[in-house]
Short mmCIF file of C-alpha atoms and ligand atoms in Angstrom, two decimals:
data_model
loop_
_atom_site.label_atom_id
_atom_site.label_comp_id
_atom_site.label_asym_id
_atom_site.label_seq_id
_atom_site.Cartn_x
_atom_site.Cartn_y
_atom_site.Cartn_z
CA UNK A 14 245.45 142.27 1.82
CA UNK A 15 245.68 139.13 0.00
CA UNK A 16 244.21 135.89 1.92
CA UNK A 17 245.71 132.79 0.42
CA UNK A 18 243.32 129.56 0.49
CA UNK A 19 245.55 126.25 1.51
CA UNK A 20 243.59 122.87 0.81
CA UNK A 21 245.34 120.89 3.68
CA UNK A 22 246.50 121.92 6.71
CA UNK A 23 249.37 119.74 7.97
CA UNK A 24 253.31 120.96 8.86
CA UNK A 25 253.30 122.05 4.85
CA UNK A 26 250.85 124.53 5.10
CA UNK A 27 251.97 125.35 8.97
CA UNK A 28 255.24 126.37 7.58
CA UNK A 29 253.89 128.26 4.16
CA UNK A 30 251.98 130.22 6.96
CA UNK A 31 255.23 131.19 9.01
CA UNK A 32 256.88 132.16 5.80
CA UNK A 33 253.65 133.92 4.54
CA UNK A 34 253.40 136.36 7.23
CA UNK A 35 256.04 138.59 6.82
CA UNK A 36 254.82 138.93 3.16
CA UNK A 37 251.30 140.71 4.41
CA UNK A 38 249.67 137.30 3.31
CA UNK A 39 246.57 135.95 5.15
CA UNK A 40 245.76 132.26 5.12
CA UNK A 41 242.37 130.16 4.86
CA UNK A 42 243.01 126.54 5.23
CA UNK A 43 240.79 123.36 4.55
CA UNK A 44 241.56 120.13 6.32
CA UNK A 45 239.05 117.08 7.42
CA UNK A 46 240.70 117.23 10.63
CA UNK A 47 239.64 119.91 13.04
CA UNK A 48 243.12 119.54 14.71
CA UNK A 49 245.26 119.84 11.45
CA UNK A 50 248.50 121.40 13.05
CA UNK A 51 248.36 124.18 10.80
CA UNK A 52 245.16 125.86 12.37
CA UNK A 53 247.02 126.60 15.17
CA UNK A 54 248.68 129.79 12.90
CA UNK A 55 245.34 130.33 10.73
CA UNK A 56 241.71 130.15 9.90
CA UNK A 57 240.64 126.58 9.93
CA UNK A 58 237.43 124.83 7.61
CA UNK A 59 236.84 121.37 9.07
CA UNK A 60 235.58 119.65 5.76
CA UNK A 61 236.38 116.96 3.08
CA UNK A 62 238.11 118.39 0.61
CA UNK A 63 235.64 117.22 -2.13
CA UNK A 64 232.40 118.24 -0.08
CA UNK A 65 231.16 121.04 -2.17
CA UNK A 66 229.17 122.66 0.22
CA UNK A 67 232.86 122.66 2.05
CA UNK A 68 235.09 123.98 -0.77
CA UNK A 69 232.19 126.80 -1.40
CA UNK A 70 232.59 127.95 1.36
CA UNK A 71 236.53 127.95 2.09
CA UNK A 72 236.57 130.29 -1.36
CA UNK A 73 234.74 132.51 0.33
CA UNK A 74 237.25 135.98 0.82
CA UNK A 75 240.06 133.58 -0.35
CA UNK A 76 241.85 135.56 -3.50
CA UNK A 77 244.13 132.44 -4.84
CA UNK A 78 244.44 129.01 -3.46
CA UNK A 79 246.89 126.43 -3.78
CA UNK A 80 247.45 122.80 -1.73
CA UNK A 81 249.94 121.32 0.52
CA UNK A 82 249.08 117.50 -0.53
CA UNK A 83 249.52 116.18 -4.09
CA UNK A 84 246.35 113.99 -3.79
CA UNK A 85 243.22 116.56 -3.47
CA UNK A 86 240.44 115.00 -5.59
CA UNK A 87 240.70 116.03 -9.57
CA UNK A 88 237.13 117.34 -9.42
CA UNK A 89 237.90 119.53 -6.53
CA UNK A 90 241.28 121.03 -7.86
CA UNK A 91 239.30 121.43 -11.07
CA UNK A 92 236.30 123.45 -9.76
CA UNK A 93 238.46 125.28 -7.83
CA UNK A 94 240.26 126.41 -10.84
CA UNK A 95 237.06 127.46 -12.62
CA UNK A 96 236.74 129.29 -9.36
CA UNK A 97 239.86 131.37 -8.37
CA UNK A 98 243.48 131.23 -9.46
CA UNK A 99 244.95 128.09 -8.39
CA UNK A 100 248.41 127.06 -8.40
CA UNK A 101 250.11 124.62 -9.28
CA UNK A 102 248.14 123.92 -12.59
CA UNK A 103 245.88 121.17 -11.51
CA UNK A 104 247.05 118.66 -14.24
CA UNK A 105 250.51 118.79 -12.38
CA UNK A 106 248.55 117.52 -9.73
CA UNK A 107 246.63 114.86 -12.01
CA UNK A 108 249.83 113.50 -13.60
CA UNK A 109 251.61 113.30 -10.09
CA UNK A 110 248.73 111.59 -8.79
CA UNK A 111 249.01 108.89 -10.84
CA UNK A 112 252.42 107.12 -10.84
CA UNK A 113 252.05 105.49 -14.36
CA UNK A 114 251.03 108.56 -15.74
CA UNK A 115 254.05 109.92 -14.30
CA UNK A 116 256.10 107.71 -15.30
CA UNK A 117 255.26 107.81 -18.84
CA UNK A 118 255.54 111.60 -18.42
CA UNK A 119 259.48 111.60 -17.33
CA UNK A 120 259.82 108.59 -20.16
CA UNK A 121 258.30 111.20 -23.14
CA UNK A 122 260.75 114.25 -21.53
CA UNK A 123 263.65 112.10 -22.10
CA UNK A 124 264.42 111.21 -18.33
CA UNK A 125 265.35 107.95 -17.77
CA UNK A 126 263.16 105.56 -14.60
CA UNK A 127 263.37 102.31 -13.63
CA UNK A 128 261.70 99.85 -15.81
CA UNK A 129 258.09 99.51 -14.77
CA UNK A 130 254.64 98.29 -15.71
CA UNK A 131 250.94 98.56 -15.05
CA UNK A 132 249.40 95.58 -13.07
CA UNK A 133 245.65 94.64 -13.26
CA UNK A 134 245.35 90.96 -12.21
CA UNK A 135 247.59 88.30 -10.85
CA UNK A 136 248.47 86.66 -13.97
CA UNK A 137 249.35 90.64 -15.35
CA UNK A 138 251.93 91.08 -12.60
CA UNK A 139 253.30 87.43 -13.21
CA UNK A 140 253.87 88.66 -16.89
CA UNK A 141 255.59 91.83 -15.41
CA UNK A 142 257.78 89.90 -13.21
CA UNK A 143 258.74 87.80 -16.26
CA UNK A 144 259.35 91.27 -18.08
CA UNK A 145 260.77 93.19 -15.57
CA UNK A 146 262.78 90.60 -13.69
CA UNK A 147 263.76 90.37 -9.73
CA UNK A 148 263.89 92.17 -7.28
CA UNK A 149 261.12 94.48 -7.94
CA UNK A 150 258.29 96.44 -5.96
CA UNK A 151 254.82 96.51 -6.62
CA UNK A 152 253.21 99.72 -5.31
CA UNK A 153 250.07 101.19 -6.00
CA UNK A 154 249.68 103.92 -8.24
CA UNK A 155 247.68 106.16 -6.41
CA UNK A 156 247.14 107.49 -3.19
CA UNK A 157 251.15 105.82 -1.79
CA UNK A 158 253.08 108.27 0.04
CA UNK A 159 255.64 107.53 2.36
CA UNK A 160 256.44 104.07 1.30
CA UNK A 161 252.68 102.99 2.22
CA UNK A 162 250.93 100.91 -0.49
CA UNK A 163 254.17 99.45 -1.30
CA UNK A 164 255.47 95.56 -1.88
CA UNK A 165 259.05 94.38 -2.24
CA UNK A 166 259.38 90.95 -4.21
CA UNK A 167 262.42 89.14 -3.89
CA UNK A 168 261.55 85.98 -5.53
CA UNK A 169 259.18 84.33 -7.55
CA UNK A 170 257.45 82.86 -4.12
CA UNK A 171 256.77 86.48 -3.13
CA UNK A 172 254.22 87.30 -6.40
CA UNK A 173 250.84 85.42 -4.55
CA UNK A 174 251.91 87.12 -1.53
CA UNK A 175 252.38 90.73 -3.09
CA UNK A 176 249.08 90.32 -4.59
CA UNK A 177 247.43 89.06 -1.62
CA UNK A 178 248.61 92.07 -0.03
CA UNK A 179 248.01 95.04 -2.71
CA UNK A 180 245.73 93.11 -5.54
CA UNK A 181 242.77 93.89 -3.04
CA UNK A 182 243.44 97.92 -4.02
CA UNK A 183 244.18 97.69 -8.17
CA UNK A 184 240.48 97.81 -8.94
CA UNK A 185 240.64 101.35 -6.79
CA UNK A 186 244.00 102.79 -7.08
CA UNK A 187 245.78 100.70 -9.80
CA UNK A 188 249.09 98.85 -9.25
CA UNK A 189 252.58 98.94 -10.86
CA UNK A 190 255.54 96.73 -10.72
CA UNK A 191 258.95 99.07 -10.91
CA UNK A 192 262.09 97.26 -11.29
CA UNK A 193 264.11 97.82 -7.85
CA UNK A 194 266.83 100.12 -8.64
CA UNK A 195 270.10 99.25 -6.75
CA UNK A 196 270.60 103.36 -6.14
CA UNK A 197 273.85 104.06 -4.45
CA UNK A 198 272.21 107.61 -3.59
CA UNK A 199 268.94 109.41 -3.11
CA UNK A 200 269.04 112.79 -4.62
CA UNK A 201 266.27 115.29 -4.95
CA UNK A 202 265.59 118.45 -6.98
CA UNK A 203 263.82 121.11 -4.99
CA UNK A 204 263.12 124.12 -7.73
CA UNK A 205 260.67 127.06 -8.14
CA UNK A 206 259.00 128.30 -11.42
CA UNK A 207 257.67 131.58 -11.76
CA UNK A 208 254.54 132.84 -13.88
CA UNK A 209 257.02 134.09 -16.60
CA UNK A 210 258.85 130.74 -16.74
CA UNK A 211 261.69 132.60 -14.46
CA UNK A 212 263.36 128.80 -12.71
CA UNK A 213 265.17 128.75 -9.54
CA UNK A 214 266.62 125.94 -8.12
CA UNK A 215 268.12 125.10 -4.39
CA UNK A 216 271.64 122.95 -4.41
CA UNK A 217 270.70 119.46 -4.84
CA UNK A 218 269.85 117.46 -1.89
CA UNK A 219 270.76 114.19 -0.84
CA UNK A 220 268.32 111.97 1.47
CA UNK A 221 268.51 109.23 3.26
CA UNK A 222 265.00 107.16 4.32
CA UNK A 223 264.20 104.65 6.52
CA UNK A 224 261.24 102.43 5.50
CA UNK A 225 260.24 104.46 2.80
CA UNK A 226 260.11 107.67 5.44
CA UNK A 227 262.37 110.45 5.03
CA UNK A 228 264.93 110.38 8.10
CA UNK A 229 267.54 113.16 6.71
CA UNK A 230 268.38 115.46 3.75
CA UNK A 231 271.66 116.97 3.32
CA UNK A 232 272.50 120.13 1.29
CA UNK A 233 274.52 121.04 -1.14
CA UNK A 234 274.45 117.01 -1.72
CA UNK A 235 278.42 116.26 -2.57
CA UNK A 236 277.99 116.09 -6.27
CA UNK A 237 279.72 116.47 -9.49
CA UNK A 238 278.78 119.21 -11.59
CA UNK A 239 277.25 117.33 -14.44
CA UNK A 240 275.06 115.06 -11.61
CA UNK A 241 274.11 118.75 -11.02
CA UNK A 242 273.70 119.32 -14.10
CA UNK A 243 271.91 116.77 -15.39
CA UNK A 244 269.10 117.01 -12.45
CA UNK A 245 268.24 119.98 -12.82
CA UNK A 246 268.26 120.07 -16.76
CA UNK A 247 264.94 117.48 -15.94
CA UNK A 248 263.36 119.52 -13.51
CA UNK A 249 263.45 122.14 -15.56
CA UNK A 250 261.94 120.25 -18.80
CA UNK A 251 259.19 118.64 -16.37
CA UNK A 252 258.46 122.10 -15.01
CA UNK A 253 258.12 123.43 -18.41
CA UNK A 254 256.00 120.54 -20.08
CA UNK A 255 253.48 120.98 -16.97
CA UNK A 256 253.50 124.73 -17.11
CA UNK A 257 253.96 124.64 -13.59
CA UNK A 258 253.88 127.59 -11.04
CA UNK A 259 254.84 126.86 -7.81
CA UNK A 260 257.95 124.84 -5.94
CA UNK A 261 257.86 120.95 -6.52
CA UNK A 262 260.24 118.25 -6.06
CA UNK A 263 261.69 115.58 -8.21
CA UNK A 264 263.05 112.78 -6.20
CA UNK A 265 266.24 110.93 -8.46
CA UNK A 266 267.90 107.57 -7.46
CA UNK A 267 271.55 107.89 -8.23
CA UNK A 268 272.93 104.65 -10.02
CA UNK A 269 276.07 103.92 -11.17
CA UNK A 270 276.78 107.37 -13.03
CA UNK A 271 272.74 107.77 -13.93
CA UNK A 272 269.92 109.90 -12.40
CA UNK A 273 266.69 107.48 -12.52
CA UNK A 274 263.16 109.73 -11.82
CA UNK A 275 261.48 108.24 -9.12
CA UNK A 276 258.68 110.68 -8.52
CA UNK A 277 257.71 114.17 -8.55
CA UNK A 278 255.68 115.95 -5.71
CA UNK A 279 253.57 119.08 -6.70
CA UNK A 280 254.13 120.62 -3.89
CA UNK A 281 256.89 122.07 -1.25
CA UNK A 282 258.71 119.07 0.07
CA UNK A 283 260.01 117.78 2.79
CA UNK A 284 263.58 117.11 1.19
CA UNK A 285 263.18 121.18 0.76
CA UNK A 286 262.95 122.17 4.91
CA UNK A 287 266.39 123.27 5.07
CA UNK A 288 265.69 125.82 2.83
CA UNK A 289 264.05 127.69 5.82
CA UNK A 290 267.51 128.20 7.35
CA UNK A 291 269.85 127.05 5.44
CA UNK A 292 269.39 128.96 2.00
CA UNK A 293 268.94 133.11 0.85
CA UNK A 294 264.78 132.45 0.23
CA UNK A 295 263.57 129.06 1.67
CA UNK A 296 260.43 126.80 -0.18
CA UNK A 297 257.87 128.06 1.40
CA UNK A 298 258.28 131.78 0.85
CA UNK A 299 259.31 130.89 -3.21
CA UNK A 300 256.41 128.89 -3.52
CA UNK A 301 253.77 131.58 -2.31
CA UNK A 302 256.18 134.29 -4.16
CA UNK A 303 255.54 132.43 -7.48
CA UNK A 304 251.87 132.09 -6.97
CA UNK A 305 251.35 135.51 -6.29
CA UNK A 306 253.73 136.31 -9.41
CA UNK A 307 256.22 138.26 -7.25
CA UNK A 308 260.12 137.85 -8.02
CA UNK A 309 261.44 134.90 -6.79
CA UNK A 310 264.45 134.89 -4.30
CA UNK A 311 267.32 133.80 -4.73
CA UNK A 312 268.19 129.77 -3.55
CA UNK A 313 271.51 130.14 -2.97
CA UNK A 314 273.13 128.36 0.07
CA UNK A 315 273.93 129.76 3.88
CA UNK A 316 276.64 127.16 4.16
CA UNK A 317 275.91 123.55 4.53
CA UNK A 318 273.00 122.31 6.10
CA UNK A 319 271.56 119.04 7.55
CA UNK A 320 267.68 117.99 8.01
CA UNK A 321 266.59 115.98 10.51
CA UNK A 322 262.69 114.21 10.45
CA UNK A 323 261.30 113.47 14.22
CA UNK A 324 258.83 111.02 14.13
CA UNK A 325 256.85 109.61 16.65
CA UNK A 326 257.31 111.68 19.23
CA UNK A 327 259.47 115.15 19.65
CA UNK A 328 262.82 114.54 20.97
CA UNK A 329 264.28 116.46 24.13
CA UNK A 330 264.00 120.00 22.47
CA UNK A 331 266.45 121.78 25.52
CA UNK A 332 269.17 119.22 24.47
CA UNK A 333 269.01 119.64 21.22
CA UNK A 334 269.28 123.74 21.11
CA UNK A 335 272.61 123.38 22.67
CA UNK A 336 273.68 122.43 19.73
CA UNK A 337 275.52 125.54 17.53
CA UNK A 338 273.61 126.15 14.41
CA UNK A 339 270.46 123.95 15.20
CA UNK A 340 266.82 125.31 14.93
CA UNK A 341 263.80 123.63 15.81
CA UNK A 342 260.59 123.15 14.37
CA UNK A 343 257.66 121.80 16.61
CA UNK A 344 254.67 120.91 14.05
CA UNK A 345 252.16 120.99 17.47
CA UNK A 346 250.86 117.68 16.24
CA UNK A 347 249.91 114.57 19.03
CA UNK A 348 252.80 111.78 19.17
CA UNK A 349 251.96 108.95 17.22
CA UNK A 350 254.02 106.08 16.02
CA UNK A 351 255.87 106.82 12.86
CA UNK A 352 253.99 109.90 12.11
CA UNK A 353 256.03 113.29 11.40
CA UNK A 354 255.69 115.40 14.27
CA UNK A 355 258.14 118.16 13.58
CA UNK A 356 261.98 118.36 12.58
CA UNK A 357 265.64 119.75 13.17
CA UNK A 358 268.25 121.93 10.75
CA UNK A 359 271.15 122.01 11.49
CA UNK A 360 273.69 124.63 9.74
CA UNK A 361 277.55 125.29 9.58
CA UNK A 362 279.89 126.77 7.50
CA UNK A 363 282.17 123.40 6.41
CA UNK A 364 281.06 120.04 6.09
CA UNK A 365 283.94 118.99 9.04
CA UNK A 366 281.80 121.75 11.30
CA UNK A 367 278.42 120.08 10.27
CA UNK A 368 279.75 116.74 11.02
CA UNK A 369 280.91 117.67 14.22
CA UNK A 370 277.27 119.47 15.33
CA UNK A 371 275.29 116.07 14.10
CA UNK A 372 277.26 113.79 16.53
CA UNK A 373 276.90 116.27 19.25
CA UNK A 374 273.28 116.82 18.77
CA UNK A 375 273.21 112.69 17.77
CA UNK A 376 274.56 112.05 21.19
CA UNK A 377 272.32 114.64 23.11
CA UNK A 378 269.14 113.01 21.98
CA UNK A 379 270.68 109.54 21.53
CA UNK A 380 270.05 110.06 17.75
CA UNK A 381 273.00 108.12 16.75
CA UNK A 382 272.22 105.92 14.10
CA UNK A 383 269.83 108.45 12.73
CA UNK A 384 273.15 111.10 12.14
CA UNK A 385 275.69 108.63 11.08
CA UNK A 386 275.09 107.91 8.04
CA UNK A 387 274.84 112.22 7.04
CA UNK A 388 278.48 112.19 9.27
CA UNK A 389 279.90 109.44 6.84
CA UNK A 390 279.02 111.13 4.22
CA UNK A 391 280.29 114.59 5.15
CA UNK A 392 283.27 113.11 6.48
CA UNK A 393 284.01 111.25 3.42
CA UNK A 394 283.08 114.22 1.37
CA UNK A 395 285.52 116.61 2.90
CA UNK A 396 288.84 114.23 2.67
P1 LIG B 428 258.25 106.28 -3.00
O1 LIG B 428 257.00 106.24 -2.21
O2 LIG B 428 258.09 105.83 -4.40
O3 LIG B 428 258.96 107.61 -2.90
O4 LIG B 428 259.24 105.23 -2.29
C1 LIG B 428 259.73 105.42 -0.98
C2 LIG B 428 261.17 104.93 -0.89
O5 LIG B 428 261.25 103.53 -1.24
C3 LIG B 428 262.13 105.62 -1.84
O6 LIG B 428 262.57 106.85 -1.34
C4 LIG B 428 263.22 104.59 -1.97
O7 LIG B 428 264.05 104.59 -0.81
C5 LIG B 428 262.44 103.28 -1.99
N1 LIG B 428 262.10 102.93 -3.39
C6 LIG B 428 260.97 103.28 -4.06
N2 LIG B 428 260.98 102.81 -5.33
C7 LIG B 428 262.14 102.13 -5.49
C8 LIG B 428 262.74 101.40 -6.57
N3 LIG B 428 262.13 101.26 -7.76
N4 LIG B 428 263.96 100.84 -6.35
C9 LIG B 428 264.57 100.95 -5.15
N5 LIG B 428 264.05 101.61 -4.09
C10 LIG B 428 262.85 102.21 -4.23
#
């Protein structure tokens, strides 16, 4: 019996569990917060995740550990190494952590990004305005997720104010200024590498957010091959340069004809949870398959399928499963404004079918504006 360690224990390791089980895996999990939703399903250790009288004992009976946050402290990820297998490699983590470091990383593989620039003071992110031009956002460069840490300039009057509101964190977490990239789509690479090198990856996805939050992902995104091809020719090269083992995601802005990199998570993704239902193997199970240096499945699609993030609050969950093709996922976390509390697929065989199951399920939970813009594009798609 092989008991896999997870440091965190949010929805990611929740659903690693569910797809875990019918493997024979066990789980340990690690989380500061003794109601991380995750314990529900496994073993819980209430403790920081750089306490190392905490991580001592969470190795205890674990055989190999990996993480279902990007940001675990390097130390930690680094002891634990020394310790017991860990995957991914912990300098994916490091550079991942660190947006200038991977930016510079995407730059050296030959994959293009917006232009950008490290900020340390007020007169440095004046000369990076001047460099970079308008609009641009300053975010910081570690410890962001979800759009958090992050400042839009507009005009030259907005530079005292972005560093009024972020120049308080650079001496902590660093800053950069990244040109704002007029994208006309978000796409993302969700992909698997094995021990052997062996590289899988699902259809590519498109996404739509709402203040920096991921609302929806839609697979296969409606793309032409060489978009296709182009993707995943850099998530391969990134996999390869870090060595990786595991599933991680490479978010791309689509712009005019160009993939930029905007940033790569270590880690399954969110952009990835229609792989549970919607593809052969989904994330989850590749991701713990890879570890373990099993096979990996295969990522090929079940028709189209459409992700749906609930935040807040969980919507009406017996209107929803009247909807054909629609499963649920309840994370069992509290309600609490803007936080992700569980999600929706949706699956169909045609785009026109998919279409038609969004506005029914938009108008059963009066999710309409949250749907239409997945419809449009389906729609569109499809003609
Ligand atoms: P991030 O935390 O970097 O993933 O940013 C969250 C969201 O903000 C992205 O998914 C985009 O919608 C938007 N965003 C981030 N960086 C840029 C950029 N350089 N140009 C335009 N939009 C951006």
């Amino acid at each position: 019996m092989t008991t896999v360690g997870i440091l965190g224990g949010g929805q990611l390791a929740r659903m690693l569990v569910l797809a875990g089980a019918p493997l024979g895996l066990r789980f340990k999990l690690l989380d500061p917060a003794a109601d991380a939703c995750a314990g529900q399903l496994a073993p819980l250790a209430v403790g920081a995740w750089d306490a190392a009288e905490a991580l001592r004992s969470f190795v205890e009976g674990v055989d190999i550990a990996t993480f279902d946050f990007e940001n675990v402290p390097a130390p930690a990820a680094q002891w634990l190494a020394a310790t017991l297998p860990v995957f991914p490699p912990p300098q994916a983590l490091a550079v991942s952590q660190d947006r200038l470091s991977e930016k510079n990383r995407f730059r050296e593989l030959g994959i293009p990004v917006a232009p950008f620039a490290a900020v340390d003071s007020l007169d440095g992110l004046r000369a990076a305005v001047a460099a970079i031009g308008l609009p641009a956002i300053l975010k910081t460069r570690r410890l962001g997720y979800d759009g958090k840490g992050q400042f839009r300039l507009r005009t030259l009057e907005d530079v005292d104010a972005a560093w009024a509101a972020l120049g308080p964190q650079a001496p902590a977490v660093g800053l950069i200024l990244e040109g704002f990239v007029a994208f006309q789509r978000e796409l993302s690479v969700v992909a698997a590498r094995g021990k052997g090198g062996e590289f899988r990856a699902w259809p590519l996805t498109r996404n739509w957010h709402v203040d920096g939050v991921l609302s929806a992902s839609l697979a296969p995104a409606p793309v032409n091959p060489s978009t296709r091809e182009k993707a995943l020719a850099y998530a391969k090269a990134l996999a390869e340069s870090l060595d990786y083992v595991g599933v991680f995601a490479l978010e791309l802005f689509e712009c005019d004809d160009e993939l930029l990199a905007n940033e790569m998570a270590p880690r399954v993704h969110n952009s990835g949870h229609w792989t549970i239902e919607g593809s052969q193997v989904s994330q989850f199970e590749n991701h713990l398959r890879a570890g373990l240096g099993l096979p990996l499945g295969s990522t090929a699609m079940r028709g189209h399928a459409c992700m749906l993030n609930w935040l807040g609050t969980m919507p009406d969950r017996a209107a929803a499963l009247a909807v054909p093709g629609l499963r649920w996922h309840d994370y069992g976390k509290q309600p609490r404004p803007g936080r992700k509390v569980g999600h929706a697929t949706v699956c169909a065989d045609s785009p026109a079918e998919l279409a038609a199951r969004l506005e029914q399920l938009g108008s059963a939970l009066d999710r309409q504006a949250q749907v239409a813009p997945v419809v449009a594009c389906l729609l569109q798609g499809s003609r």
